[in-house]
Coordinates of N, CA and C in Angstrom, one line a residue:
X57 N -20.9 9.1 -54.2 CA -19.9 8.2 -53.9 C -20.5 6.8 -53.5
X58 N -20.0 5.8 -54.0 CA -20.5 4.5 -53.6 C -19.6 3.9 -52.5
X59 N -20.3 3.2 -51.6 CA -19.5 2.5 -50.6 C -19.2 1.1 -51.1
X60 N -17.9 0.7 -50.9 CA -17.6 -0.6 -51.4 C -18.0 -1.7 -50.4
X61 N -18.4 -2.8 -50.8 CA -18.8 -3.9 -49.9 C -17.7 -4.5 -49.2
X62 N -17.9 -4.9 -48.0 CA -16.9 -5.6 -47.2 C -16.7 -7.0 -47.8
X63 N -15.4 -7.4 -47.7 CA -15.2 -8.8 -48.2 C -15.9 -9.8 -47.3
X64 N -16.3 -10.9 -47.9 CA -17.0 -11.9 -47.1 C -16.0 -12.8 -46.5
X65 N -16.2 -13.1 -45.2 CA -15.3 -14.0 -44.5 C -15.7 -15.4 -44.8
X66 N -14.8 -16.2 -45.1 CA -15.1 -17.6 -45.4 C -14.8 -18.5 -44.2
X67 N -13.8 -18.1 -43.3 CA -13.5 -18.9 -42.2 C -13.2 -18.0 -41.0
X68 N -13.3 -18.5 -39.8 CA -12.9 -17.6 -38.7 C -11.4 -17.3 -38.7
X69 N -11.1 -16.1 -38.2 CA -9.7 -15.7 -38.2 C -8.9 -16.5 -37.2
X70 N -7.7 -16.9 -37.5 CA -6.9 -17.7 -36.6 C -5.6 -16.9 -36.3
X71 N -5.1 -17.1 -35.1 CA -3.9 -16.5 -34.7 C -2.7 -17.4 -35.1
X72 N -1.7 -16.8 -35.7 CA -0.6 -17.5 -36.2 C 0.3 -18.1 -35.0
X73 N 0.4 -17.3 -34.0 CA 1.3 -17.7 -32.8 C 0.4 -17.7 -31.6
X74 N 0.6 -18.6 -30.6 CA -0.2 -18.6 -29.4 C 0.1 -17.4 -28.5
X75 N -0.9 -16.9 -27.8 CA -0.7 -15.8 -26.8 C 0.2 -16.3 -25.7
X76 N 1.2 -15.5 -25.3 CA 2.0 -15.8 -24.2 C 1.5 -15.0 -23.0
X77 N 1.4 -15.7 -21.9 CA 1.0 -15.0 -20.7 C 2.2 -14.5 -20.0
X78 N 2.2 -13.1 -19.7 CA 3.3 -12.6 -19.0 C 2.9 -12.5 -17.5
X79 N 3.8 -13.0 -16.7 CA 3.4 -12.9 -15.2 C 3.5 -11.5 -14.7
X80 N 2.6 -11.2 -13.7 CA 2.7 -9.9 -13.1 C 3.8 -10.0 -12.0
X81 N 4.5 -8.9 -11.8 CA 5.7 -9.0 -10.8 C 5.2 -9.2 -9.4
X82 N 4.0 -8.7 -9.0 CA 3.6 -8.8 -7.6 C 2.7 -9.9 -7.3
X83 N 2.5 -10.9 -8.3 CA 1.6 -12.0 -8.1 C 2.4 -13.3 -8.3
X84 N 1.7 -14.4 -7.9 CA 2.3 -15.7 -8.1 C 2.8 -16.4 -6.9
X85 N 3.4 -17.5 -7.0 CA 3.8 -18.3 -5.8 C 4.8 -17.6 -5.0
X86 N 5.8 -16.9 -5.6 CA 6.8 -16.2 -4.9 C 6.3 -15.1 -4.0
X87 N 5.3 -14.4 -4.4 CA 4.7 -13.3 -3.6 C 3.8 -13.9 -2.5
X88 N 3.0 -15.0 -2.9 CA 2.1 -15.5 -1.9 C 2.8 -16.2 -0.7
X89 N 4.1 -16.6 -0.9 CA 4.8 -17.3 0.1 C 5.2 -16.4 1.3
X90 N 5.2 -15.1 1.0 CA 5.7 -14.2 2.1 C 4.8 -14.1 3.3
X91 N 3.6 -13.6 3.1 CA 2.6 -13.5 4.2 C 1.2 -13.3 3.5
X92 N 0.3 -13.9 4.1 CA -1.1 -13.8 3.6 C -1.7 -12.4 4.0
X93 N -2.5 -11.8 3.2 CA -3.1 -10.6 3.5 C -3.8 -10.6 4.8
X94 N -4.6 -11.6 5.2 CA -5.3 -11.7 6.4 C -4.3 -11.6 7.6
X95 N -3.2 -12.3 7.5 CA -2.2 -12.3 8.6 C -1.6 -10.9 8.8
X96 N -1.3 -10.3 7.7 CA -0.7 -8.9 7.8 C -1.7 -7.9 8.4
X97 N -3.0 -8.0 8.0 CA -4.0 -7.1 8.5 C -4.2 -7.4 10.0
X98 N -4.2 -8.7 10.4 CA -4.4 -9.0 11.8 C -3.3 -8.4 12.7
X99 N -2.0 -8.5 12.2 CA -0.9 -8.0 13.0 C -1.0 -6.5 13.2
X100 N -1.5 -5.8 12.2 CA -1.6 -4.3 12.3 C -2.8 -4.0 13.2
X101 N -3.9 -4.7 13.0 CA -5.1 -4.5 13.9 C -4.8 -4.7 15.3
X102 N -3.9 -5.7 15.7 CA -3.6 -6.0 17.0 C -2.3 -5.3 17.5
X103 N -1.9 -4.3 16.8 CA -0.7 -3.6 17.2 C -0.9 -3.0 18.7
X104 N 0.1 -3.2 19.6 CA -0.1 -2.8 21.0 C -0.5 -1.3 21.1
X105 N -1.5 -1.1 22.0 CA -1.9 0.2 22.3 C -2.7 1.0 21.3
X106 N -3.2 0.3 20.2 CA -3.9 0.9 19.2 C -5.4 1.0 19.5
X107 N -6.0 -0.1 20.0 CA -7.4 0.0 20.4 C -8.4 0.2 19.3
X108 N -8.0 -0.1 18.0 CA -8.9 0.0 16.9 C -9.0 1.5 16.4
X109 N -8.2 2.4 16.9 CA -8.2 3.7 16.4 C -7.3 3.9 15.2
X110 N -7.5 5.0 14.5 CA -6.7 5.4 13.3 C -5.3 5.8 13.7
X111 N -4.3 5.3 13.1 CA -2.9 5.6 13.4 C -2.4 6.9 12.7
X112 N -3.1 7.3 11.6 CA -2.6 8.4 10.8 C -2.9 9.7 11.4
X113 N -4.1 9.9 11.8 CA -4.6 11.2 12.3 C -4.4 12.4 11.5
X114 N -4.8 12.3 10.2 CA -4.7 13.4 9.3 C -5.8 14.4 9.6
X115 N -5.8 15.6 8.9 CA -7.0 16.5 9.0 C -8.3 15.9 8.6
X116 N -8.3 14.8 7.8 CA -9.5 14.2 7.4 C -10.0 13.0 8.3
X117 N -9.3 12.9 9.5 CA -9.5 11.7 10.3 C -11.0 11.5 10.8
X118 N -11.4 10.2 10.7 CA -12.8 9.9 11.1 C -12.7 9.1 12.5
X119 N -11.5 8.9 13.0 CA -11.3 8.2 14.3 C -11.1 6.7 14.3
X120 N -12.0 5.9 13.7 CA -11.9 4.5 13.8 C -11.0 3.9 12.7
X121 N -10.0 3.2 13.0 CA -9.1 2.6 12.0 C -9.8 1.4 11.3
X122 N -10.1 1.4 10.1 CA -10.8 0.3 9.4 C -10.1 -0.2 8.2
X123 N -9.1 0.5 7.7 CA -8.4 0.1 6.5 C -6.9 -0.3 6.8
X124 N -6.4 -1.2 6.0 CA -4.9 -1.5 6.0 C -4.3 -0.7 4.9
X125 N -3.5 0.3 5.2 CA -3.0 1.2 4.2 C -1.5 0.8 4.0
X126 N -1.2 0.3 2.7 CA 0.2 -0.1 2.4 C 1.1 1.2 2.4
X127 N 2.2 1.1 3.0 CA 3.2 2.2 2.9 C 3.9 2.1 1.5
X128 N 4.4 0.9 1.2 CA 4.9 0.6 -0.1 C 3.8 -0.1 -0.8
X129 N 3.2 0.6 -1.8 CA 2.0 0.2 -2.4 C 2.0 -1.2 -3.0
X130 N 0.9 -1.9 -2.8 CA 0.8 -3.3 -3.3 C 1.0 -3.4 -4.8
X131 N 0.5 -2.5 -5.5 CA 0.7 -2.5 -7.0 C 2.2 -2.4 -7.4
X132 N 3.0 -1.9 -6.5 CA 4.5 -1.7 -6.8 C 5.2 -2.9 -6.2
X133 N 4.6 -3.9 -5.7 CA 5.2 -5.0 -5.1 C 5.3 -5.0 -3.6
X134 N 4.6 -4.1 -2.9 CA 4.6 -4.1 -1.5 C 4.0 -5.3 -0.8
X135 N 4.6 -5.8 0.2 CA 4.0 -7.0 0.8 C 3.0 -6.7 1.9
X136 N 2.2 -7.7 2.3 CA 1.2 -7.5 3.4 C 1.9 -7.7 4.8
X137 N 2.9 -7.1 5.1 CA 3.6 -7.2 6.4 C 3.2 -6.1 7.3
X138 N 3.4 -6.3 8.6 CA 3.0 -5.3 9.6 C 3.8 -4.1 9.5
X139 N 5.1 -4.2 9.1 CA 5.9 -3.0 8.9 C 5.5 -2.2 7.7
X140 N 4.8 -2.8 6.8 CA 4.4 -2.1 5.5 C 3.0 -1.6 5.6
X141 N 2.3 -1.7 6.8 CA 1.0 -1.3 6.9 C 0.7 -0.4 8.1
X142 N -0.2 0.5 7.9 CA -0.7 1.4 9.0 C -2.2 1.3 9.0
X143 N -2.8 1.4 10.2 CA -4.2 1.3 10.3 C -4.8 2.7 10.0
X144 N -5.6 2.9 9.0 CA -6.2 4.1 8.6 C -7.7 4.1 8.6
X145 N -8.3 5.3 8.8 CA -9.8 5.3 8.7 C -10.2 5.7 7.3
X146 N -11.5 5.6 7.1 CA -12.0 5.9 5.7 C -12.4 4.7 5.0
X147 N -12.9 5.0 3.8 CA -13.4 4.0 2.9 C -12.7 4.1 1.6
X148 N -11.9 3.1 1.3 CA -11.1 3.1 0.0 C -10.1 4.2 0.0
X149 N -9.9 4.7 -1.2 CA -8.9 5.8 -1.4 C -9.6 7.2 -1.5
X150 N -10.8 7.3 -1.1 CA -11.5 8.5 -1.3 C -11.8 9.3 0.0
X151 N -11.9 8.7 1.1 CA -12.4 9.4 2.3 C -11.4 9.0 3.5
X152 N -11.5 9.8 4.5 CA -10.7 9.6 5.7 C -9.2 9.7 5.5
X153 N -8.5 9.2 6.4 CA -7.0 9.2 6.4 C -6.5 8.4 5.2
X154 N -7.1 7.3 4.9 CA -6.6 6.5 3.7 C -6.8 7.3 2.4
X155 N -7.8 8.1 2.3 CA -8.0 8.9 1.1 C -7.0 10.1 1.2
X156 N -6.7 10.6 2.3 CA -5.8 11.7 2.5 C -4.4 11.3 2.0
X157 N -4.0 10.0 2.4 CA -2.7 9.5 2.0 C -2.6 9.4 0.5
X158 N -3.6 8.9 -0.2 CA -3.5 8.7 -1.6 C -3.7 10.0 -2.4
X159 N -4.4 11.0 -1.8 CA -4.7 12.2 -2.5 C -3.6 13.3 -2.3
X160 N -2.8 13.1 -1.3 CA -1.7 14.0 -1.0 C -0.4 13.2 -0.8
X161 N 0.1 12.5 -1.8 CA 1.3 11.6 -1.7 C 2.6 12.3 -1.3
X162 N 2.8 13.6 -1.6 CA 4.0 14.3 -1.3 C 4.1 14.4 0.3
X163 N 3.0 14.9 0.8 CA 2.9 15.1 2.3 C 3.0 13.8 3.0
X164 N 2.3 12.8 2.5 CA 2.3 11.4 3.1 C 3.7 10.8 3.0
X165 N 4.4 11.0 2.0 CA 5.8 10.5 1.8 C 6.7 11.2 2.9
X166 N 6.6 12.4 3.1 CA 7.4 13.1 4.1 C 7.1 12.6 5.5
X167 N 5.9 12.0 5.8 CA 5.6 11.4 7.1 C 5.9 9.9 7.1
X168 N 6.4 9.4 6.0 CA 6.7 7.9 6.0 C 5.5 7.1 5.7
X169 N 4.4 7.7 5.4 CA 3.2 6.9 5.2 C 3.2 6.3 3.8
X170 N 4.0 6.8 2.9 CA 4.2 6.2 1.6 C 5.7 6.0 1.4
X171 N 6.1 4.8 1.0 CA 7.5 4.5 0.8 C 7.7 4.1 -0.7
X172 N 8.7 4.8 -1.3 CA 9.0 4.5 -2.7 C 10.1 3.4 -2.8
X173 N 9.9 2.4 -3.7 CA 11.0 1.4 -3.8 C 12.3 2.1 -4.3
X174 N 13.3 1.6 -3.8 CA 14.7 2.1 -4.1 C 15.2 1.4 -5.4
X175 N 16.5 1.4 -5.5 CA 17.2 0.7 -6.7 C 16.9 -0.8 -6.6
X176 N 16.6 -1.3 -7.7 CA 16.3 -2.7 -7.8 C 14.8 -3.0 -7.5
X177 N 14.0 -2.0 -7.2 CA 12.6 -2.2 -7.0 C 12.3 -2.7 -5.6
X178 N 13.2 -2.6 -4.6 CA 13.0 -3.1 -3.3 C 12.9 -1.9 -2.3
X179 N 12.2 -2.2 -1.2 CA 12.2 -1.2 -0.1 C 12.1 -2.0 1.2
X180 N 12.9 -1.7 2.2 CA 12.8 -2.3 3.5 C 12.1 -1.4 4.4
X181 N 10.8 -1.7 4.6 CA 9.9 -0.8 5.4 C 10.3 -0.8 6.9
X182 N 11.0 -1.8 7.4 CA 11.4 -1.9 8.8 C 12.5 -0.8 9.1
X183 N 13.2 -0.3 8.1 CA 14.2 0.7 8.3 C 13.8 2.1 8.0
X184 N 12.6 2.3 7.6 CA 12.1 3.6 7.3 C 11.1 4.1 8.3
X185 N 11.4 5.1 9.1 CA 10.5 5.6 10.1 C 9.2 6.2 9.6
X186 N 8.2 6.2 10.4 CA 6.8 6.7 10.0 C 6.3 7.5 11.2
X187 N 5.6 8.6 10.9 CA 5.0 9.4 12.0 C 3.6 9.0 12.1
X188 N 3.2 8.3 13.2 CA 1.9 7.8 13.4 C 1.5 8.1 14.8
X189 N 0.2 7.9 15.2 CA -0.2 8.1 16.5 C -0.4 6.7 17.2
X190 N 0.2 6.6 18.3 CA 0.1 5.4 19.2 C -0.3 5.8 20.6
X191 N -0.9 5.0 21.3 CA -1.3 5.3 22.7 C -0.1 5.5 23.5
X192 N 0.9 4.6 23.3 CA 2.1 4.7 24.1 C 3.0 5.9 23.9
X193 N 3.2 6.3 22.6 CA 4.2 7.3 22.3 C 3.5 8.6 21.8
X194 N 2.2 8.6 21.6 CA 1.5 9.8 21.1 C 1.8 9.9 19.6
X195 N 1.7 11.1 19.1 CA 2.0 11.3 17.6 C 3.5 11.5 17.5
X196 N 4.2 10.4 17.1 CA 5.7 10.4 17.1 C 6.2 9.6 15.9
X197 N 7.5 9.8 15.7 CA 8.2 9.0 14.7 C 8.6 7.7 15.3
X198 N 8.2 6.6 14.6 CA 8.5 5.3 15.1 C 8.9 4.4 14.0
X199 N 9.6 3.2 14.3 CA 9.9 2.2 13.4 C 8.9 1.1 13.7
X200 N 8.4 0.4 12.6 CA 7.4 -0.7 12.7 C 8.2 -2.0 12.4
X201 N 7.9 -3.0 13.1 CA 8.5 -4.3 12.8 C 7.5 -5.3 12.2
X202 N 8.0 -6.4 11.7 CA 7.1 -7.3 11.0 C 6.3 -8.2 12.0
X203 N 6.5 -8.1 13.3 CA 5.7 -8.8 14.2 C 4.6 -8.0 14.8
X204 N 4.4 -6.7 14.4 CA 3.4 -5.9 14.9 C 3.8 -4.9 16.0
X205 N 5.1 -4.9 16.2 CA 5.7 -4.0 17.3 C 6.0 -2.6 16.8
X206 N 6.2 -1.7 17.8 CA 6.5 -0.3 17.5 C 7.7 0.1 18.4
X207 N 8.7 0.7 17.7 CA 9.9 1.1 18.5 C 10.1 2.6 18.2
X208 N 10.2 3.5 19.2 CA 10.4 4.9 18.9 C 11.7 5.2 18.2
X209 N 11.6 6.2 17.3 CA 12.8 6.7 16.6 C 13.4 7.9 17.3
X210 N 14.6 7.7 17.8 CA 15.3 8.8 18.6 C 16.1 9.7 17.8
X211 N 16.1 9.6 16.4 CA 16.8 10.5 15.6 C 16.3 11.9 15.7
X212 N 17.2 12.9 16.0 CA 16.8 14.3 16.1 C 16.3 14.8 14.7
X213 N 15.2 15.5 14.7 CA 14.6 16.0 13.4 C 14.5 17.5 13.5
X214 N 14.7 18.1 12.3 CA 14.6 19.6 12.2 C 13.1 19.8 11.9
X215 N 12.4 20.7 12.7 CA 11.0 21.0 12.5 C 10.7 21.7 11.2

């Protein structure tokens, strides 16, 4: 069997229509106007009574809180606010409590460490309690506010 020769190109290929750039939903001026990542990280790092320790305290805990872990994931449109972040130990999504959250999403969601966006793709993380460790309340259910504060959740829970 003979192979047929490829046709010779005489001119470079041209696109008939220009490429349209589709904007990402979680980027752009509307997203950047909310809060800068550095400001959100600082509010979580300076949360009262934390002292640089990990707030999650999972079975994989390494002790020192070094990561800002989004409750409502950044890729789903989650902002860099203090109510949307917890201080977790580990390196990336592979080790420590930050890795535990990403590798066990069902358990993390039950503890409020992961928040799924509701109808319309929005989630208000100030209204969703999270079970974290603080010096003031110990390992307890709390509400986080956008100023870096912590308020205990007094709702009775079934163990």
